[in-house]
Tab-separated table of C-alpha atoms and ligand atoms in Angstrom:
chain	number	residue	atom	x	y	z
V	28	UNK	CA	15.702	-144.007	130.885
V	29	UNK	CA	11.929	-142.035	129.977
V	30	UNK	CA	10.681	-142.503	126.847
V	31	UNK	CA	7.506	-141.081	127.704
V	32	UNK	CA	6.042	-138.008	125.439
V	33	UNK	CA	5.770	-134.929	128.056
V	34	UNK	CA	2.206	-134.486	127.233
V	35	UNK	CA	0.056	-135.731	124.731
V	36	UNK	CA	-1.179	-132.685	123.126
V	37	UNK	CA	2.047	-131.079	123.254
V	38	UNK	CA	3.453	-132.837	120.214
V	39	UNK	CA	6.578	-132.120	121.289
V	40	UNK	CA	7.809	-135.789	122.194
V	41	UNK	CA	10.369	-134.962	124.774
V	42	UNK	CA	11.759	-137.338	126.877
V	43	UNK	CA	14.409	-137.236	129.305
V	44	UNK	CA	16.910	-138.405	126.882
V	45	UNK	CA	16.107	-136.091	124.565
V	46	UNK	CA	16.109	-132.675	126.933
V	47	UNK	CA	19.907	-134.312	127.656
V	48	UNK	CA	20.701	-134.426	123.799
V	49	UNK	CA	19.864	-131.013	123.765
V	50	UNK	CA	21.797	-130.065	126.937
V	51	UNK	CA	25.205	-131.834	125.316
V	52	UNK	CA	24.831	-130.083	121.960
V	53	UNK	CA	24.779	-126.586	124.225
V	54	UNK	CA	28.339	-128.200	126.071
V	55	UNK	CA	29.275	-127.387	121.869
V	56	UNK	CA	27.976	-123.310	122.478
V	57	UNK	CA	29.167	-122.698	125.615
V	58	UNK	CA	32.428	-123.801	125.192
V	59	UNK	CA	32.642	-122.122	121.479
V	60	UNK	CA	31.763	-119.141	123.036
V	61	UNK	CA	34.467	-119.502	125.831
V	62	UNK	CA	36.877	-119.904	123.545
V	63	UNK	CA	36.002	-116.728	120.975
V	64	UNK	CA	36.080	-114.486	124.862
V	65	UNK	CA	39.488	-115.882	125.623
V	66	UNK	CA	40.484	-114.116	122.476
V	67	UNK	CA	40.460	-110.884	123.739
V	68	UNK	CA	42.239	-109.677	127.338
V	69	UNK	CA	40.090	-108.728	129.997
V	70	UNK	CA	38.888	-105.010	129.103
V	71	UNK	CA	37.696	-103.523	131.756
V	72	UNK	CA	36.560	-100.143	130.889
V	73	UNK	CA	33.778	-102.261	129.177
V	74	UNK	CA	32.636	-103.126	132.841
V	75	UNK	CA	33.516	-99.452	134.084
V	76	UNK	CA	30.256	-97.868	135.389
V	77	UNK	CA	31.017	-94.605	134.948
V	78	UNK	CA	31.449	-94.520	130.788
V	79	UNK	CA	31.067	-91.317	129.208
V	80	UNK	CA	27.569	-91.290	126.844
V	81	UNK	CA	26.220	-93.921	127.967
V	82	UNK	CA	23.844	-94.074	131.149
V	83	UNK	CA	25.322	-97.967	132.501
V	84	UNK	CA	28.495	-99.752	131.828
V	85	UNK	CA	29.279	-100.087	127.882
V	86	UNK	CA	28.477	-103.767	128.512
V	87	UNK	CA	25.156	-103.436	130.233
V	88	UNK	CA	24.517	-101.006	127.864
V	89	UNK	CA	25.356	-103.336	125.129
V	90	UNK	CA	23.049	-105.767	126.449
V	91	UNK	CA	20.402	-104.377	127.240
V	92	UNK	CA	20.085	-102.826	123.976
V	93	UNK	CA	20.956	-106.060	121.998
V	94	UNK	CA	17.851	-107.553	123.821
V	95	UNK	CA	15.579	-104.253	122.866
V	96	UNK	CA	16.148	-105.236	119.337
V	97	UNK	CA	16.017	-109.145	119.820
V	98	UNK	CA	12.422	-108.925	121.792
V	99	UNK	CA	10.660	-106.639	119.220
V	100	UNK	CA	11.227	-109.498	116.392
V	101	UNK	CA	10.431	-112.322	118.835
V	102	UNK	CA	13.769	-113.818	120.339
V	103	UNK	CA	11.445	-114.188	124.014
V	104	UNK	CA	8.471	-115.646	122.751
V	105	UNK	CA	10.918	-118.950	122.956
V	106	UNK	CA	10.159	-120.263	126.976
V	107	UNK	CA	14.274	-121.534	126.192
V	108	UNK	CA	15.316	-117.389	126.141
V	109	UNK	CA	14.946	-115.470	129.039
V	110	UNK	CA	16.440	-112.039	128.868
V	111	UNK	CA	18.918	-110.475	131.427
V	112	UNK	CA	16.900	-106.983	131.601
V	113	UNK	CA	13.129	-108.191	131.273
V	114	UNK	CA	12.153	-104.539	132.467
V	115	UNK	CA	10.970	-102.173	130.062
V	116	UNK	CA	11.394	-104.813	127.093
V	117	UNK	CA	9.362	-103.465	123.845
V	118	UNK	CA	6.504	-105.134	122.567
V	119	UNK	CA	7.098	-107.571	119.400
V	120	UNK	CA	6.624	-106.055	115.779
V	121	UNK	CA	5.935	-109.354	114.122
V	122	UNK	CA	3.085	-111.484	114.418
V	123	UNK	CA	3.172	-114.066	117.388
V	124	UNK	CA	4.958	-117.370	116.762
V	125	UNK	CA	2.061	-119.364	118.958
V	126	UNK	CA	5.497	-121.441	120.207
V	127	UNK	CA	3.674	-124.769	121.791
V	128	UNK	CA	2.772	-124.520	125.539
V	129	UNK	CA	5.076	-127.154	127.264
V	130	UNK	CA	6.171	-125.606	130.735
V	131	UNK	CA	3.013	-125.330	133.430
V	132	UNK	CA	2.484	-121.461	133.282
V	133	UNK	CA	3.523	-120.809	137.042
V	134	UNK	CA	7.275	-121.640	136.142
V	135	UNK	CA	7.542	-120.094	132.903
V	136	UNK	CA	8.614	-117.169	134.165
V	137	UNK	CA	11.580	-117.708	136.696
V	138	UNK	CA	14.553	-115.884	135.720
V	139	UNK	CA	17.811	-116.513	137.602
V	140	UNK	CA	19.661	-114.407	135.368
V	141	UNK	CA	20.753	-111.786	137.612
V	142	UNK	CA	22.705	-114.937	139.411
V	143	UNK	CA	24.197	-115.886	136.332
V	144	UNK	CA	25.410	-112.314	135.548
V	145	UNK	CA	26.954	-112.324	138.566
V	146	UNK	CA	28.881	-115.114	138.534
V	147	UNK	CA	30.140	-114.644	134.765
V	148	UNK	CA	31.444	-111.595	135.619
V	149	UNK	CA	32.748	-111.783	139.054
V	150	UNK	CA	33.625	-115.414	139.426
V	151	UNK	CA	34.436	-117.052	135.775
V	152	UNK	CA	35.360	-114.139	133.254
V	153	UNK	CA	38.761	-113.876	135.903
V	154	UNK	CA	39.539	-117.651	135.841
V	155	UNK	CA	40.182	-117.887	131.814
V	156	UNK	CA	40.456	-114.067	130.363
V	157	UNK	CA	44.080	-112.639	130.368
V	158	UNK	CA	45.238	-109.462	131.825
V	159	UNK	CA	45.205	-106.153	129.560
V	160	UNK	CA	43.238	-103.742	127.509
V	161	UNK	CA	43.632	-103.905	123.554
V	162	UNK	CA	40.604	-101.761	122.948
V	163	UNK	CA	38.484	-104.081	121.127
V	164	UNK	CA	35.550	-103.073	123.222
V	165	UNK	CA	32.527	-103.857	121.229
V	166	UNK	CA	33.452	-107.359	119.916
V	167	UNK	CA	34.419	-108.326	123.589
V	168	UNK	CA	31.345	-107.226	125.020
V	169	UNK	CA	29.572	-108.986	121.999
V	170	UNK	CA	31.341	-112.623	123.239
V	171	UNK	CA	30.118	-111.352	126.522
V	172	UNK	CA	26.439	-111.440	125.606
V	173	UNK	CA	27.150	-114.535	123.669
V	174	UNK	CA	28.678	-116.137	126.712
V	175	UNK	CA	25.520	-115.106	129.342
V	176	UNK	CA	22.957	-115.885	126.374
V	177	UNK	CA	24.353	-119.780	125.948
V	178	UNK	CA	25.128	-120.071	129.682
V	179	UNK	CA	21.733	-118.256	130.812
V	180	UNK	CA	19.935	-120.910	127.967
V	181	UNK	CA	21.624	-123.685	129.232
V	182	UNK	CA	20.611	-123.220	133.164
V	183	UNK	CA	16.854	-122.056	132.589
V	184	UNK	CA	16.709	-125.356	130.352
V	185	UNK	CA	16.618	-126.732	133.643
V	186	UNK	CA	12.808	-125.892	133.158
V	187	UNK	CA	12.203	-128.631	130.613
V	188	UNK	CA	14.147	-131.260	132.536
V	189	UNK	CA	12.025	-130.691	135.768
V	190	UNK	CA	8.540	-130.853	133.638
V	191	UNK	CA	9.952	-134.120	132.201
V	192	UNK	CA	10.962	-135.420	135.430
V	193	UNK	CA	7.930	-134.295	137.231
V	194	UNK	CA	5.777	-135.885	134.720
V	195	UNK	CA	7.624	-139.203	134.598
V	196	UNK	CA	7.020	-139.586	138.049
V	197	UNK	CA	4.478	-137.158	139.954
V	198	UNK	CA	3.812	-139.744	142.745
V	199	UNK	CA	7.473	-139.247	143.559
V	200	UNK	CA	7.539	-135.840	143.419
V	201	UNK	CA	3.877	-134.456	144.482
V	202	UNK	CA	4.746	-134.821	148.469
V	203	UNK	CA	7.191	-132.878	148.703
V	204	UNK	CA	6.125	-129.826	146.658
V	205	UNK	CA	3.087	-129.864	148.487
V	206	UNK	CA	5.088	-129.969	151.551
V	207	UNK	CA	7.535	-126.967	149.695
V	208	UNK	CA	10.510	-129.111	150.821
V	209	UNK	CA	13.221	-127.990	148.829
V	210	UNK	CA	16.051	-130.716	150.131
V	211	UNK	CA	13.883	-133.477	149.233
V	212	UNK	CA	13.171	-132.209	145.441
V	213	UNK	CA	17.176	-131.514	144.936
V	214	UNK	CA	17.986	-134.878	146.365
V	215	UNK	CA	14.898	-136.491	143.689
V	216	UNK	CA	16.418	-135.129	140.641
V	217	UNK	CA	19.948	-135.562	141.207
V	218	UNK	CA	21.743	-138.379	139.321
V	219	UNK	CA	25.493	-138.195	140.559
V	220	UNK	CA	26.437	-140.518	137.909
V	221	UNK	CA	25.130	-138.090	135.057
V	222	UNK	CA	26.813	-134.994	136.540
V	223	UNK	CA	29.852	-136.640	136.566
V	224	UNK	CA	29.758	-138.184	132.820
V	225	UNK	CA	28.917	-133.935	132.249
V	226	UNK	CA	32.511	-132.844	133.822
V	227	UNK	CA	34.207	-135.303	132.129
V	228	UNK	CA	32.901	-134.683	129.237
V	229	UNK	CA	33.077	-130.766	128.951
V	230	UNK	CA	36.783	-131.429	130.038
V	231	UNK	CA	36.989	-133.934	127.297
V	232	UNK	CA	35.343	-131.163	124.221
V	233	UNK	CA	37.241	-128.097	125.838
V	234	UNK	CA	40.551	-130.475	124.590
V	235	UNK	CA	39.452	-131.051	121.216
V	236	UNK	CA	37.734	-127.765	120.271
V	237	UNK	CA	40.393	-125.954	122.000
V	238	UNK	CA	43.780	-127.349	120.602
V	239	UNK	CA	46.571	-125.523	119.146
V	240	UNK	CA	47.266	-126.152	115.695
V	241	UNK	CA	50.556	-126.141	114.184
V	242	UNK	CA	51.266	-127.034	110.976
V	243	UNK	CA	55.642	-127.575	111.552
V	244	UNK	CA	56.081	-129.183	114.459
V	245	UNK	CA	53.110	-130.928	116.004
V	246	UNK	CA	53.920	-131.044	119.259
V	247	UNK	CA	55.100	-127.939	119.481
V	248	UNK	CA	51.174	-126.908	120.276
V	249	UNK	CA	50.889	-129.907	121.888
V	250	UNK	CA	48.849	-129.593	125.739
V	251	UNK	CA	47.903	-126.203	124.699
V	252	UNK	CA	44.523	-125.331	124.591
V	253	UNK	CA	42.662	-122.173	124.148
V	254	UNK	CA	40.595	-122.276	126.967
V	255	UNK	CA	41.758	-124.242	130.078
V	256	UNK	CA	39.826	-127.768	130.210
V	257	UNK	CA	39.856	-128.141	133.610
V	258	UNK	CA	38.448	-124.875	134.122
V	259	UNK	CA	35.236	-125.668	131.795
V	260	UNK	CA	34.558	-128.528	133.793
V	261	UNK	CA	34.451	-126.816	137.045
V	262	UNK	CA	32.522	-124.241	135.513
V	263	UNK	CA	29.887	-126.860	135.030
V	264	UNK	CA	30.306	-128.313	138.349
V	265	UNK	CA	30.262	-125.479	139.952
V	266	UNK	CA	27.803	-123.122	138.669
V	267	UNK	CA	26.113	-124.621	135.355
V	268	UNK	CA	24.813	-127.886	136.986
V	269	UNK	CA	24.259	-126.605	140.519
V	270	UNK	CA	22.104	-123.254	139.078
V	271	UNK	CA	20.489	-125.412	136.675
V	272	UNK	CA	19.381	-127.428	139.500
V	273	UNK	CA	18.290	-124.633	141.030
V	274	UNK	CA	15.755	-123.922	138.019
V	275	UNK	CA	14.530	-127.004	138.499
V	276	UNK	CA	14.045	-126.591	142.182
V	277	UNK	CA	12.467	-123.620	141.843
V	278	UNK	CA	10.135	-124.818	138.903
V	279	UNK	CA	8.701	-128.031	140.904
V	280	UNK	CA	7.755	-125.609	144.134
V	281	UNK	CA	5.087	-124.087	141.791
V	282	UNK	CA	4.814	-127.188	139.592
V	283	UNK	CA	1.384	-128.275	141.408
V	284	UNK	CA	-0.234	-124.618	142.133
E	305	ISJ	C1	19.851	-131.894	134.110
E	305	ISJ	C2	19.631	-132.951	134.890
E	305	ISJ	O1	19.441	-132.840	136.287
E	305	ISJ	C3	20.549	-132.739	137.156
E	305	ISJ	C4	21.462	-131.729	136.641
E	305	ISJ	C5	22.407	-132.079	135.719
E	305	ISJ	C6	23.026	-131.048	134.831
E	305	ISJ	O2	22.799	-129.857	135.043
E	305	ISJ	O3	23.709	-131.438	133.853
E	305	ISJ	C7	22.762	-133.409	135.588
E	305	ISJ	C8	22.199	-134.388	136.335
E	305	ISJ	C9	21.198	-134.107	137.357
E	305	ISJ	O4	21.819	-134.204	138.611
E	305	ISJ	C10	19.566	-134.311	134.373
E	305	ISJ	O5	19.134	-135.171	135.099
E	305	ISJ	O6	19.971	-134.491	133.208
């Protein structure tokens, strides 16, 4: 496994090992915020575009606004946040951070979060929210923006991994960005063995953070969870890892320019 420091006047000391610390401690957010969604039923006048007094759906409307308030006190001077609705974002109030520069500037700015919006909403919010409307509107759409901020974090951190990886090795990896050949770069920074030690473990977390307690009879609660395990980890194996690979694809194209 790297050890090496990503660059010496970074000071950040990341290694590969350490970008995949950070990735398993966001399994712990994702699948927290998974669980507080489940909570509510599906509510979908939040997602209803045509919502009186308000110009989107309440949702978009919700985010958007949420990330208004978040940019003016700094929440995107971080290269880990990257906002869903980077058009028209105000300009900060508070004095710059000066956040270390770790990512090579041409790849600081991919966003893939249009991608992720649709595939929360059209492909996973179905697989593990119930049926109904209880008209809790506001606190759904707030797990909502949880949800896309933790997944959205997650798959750009794919940005990180690639620098580490490209840096570790650029003799492996130099040909075929010069030669823009996507295949080749997806087949370099796969490891099989990882992704699978991922499923297996998101399965593994959705089980503990997600069981029923009863205090009576324990197993009256027992194989019930609160979000469906084996959902989580095909979540990550089919959209988390593959789009975060993605990210990293897209990041070592302009890695050299
Ligand atoms: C993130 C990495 O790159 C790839 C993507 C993975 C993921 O998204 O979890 C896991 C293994 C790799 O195939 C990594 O190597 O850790």
């Amino acid at each position: 496994m790297s050890k090496k420091p990503i660059s010496s006047d970074s000071c950040l000391n990341m290694t590969l090992d350490s970008v995949r610390e950070s990735l398993i401690g966001q399994e712990d957010t994702i699948i927290f915020c998974l669980i507080e969604r489940a909570k509510y039923p599906i509510n979908c006048p939040l997602y209803d575009e045509s919502v009186a007094g308000v110009p989107s759906s309440l949702v978009e409307y919700i985010v958007k606004e949420t990330e208004a308030l978040h940019a003016k006190v700094g929440r995107y001077e971080s290269p880990e946040e990257n906002p869903f609705f980077p058009e028209n974002l105000p300009p900060l109030i508070v004095p710059p951070h000066n956040i270390p520069q770790v990512l090579h500037p041409s790849g600081i700015s991919i966003n893939i979060n249009k991608t992720i919006w649709d595939m929360y909403f059209n492909q996973l919010l179905p697989l593990f929210v119930r049926d109904g409307n209880d008209g809790n509107y506001v606190p759904t759409a707030t797990c909502d923006l949880h949800c896309l901020q933790a997944l959205s974090r997650r798959i750009h951190y794919g940005k990180f991994v690639a620098e580490i990886k490209f840096m570790d090795a650029p003799e492996d990896y130099s040909p075929a960005i010069r030669a823009q050949d996507r295949a080749t770069l997806m087949s370099l920074l796969t490891f099989k063995n990882v992704e699978e030690m991922v499923k297996q473990r998101v399965e593994k977390k959705a089980m503990v953070f997600g069981q029923e307690v009863s205090l009576n009879d324990p197993d009256d609660k027992k194989g019930k969870y609160k979000v469906d395990p084996s959902m989580v980890s095909r979540l990550y194996g089919e959209w988390v890892m593959p789009l975060t690979k993605l990210v990293q694809v897209e990041y070592l194209l302009r890695r050299l320019d």
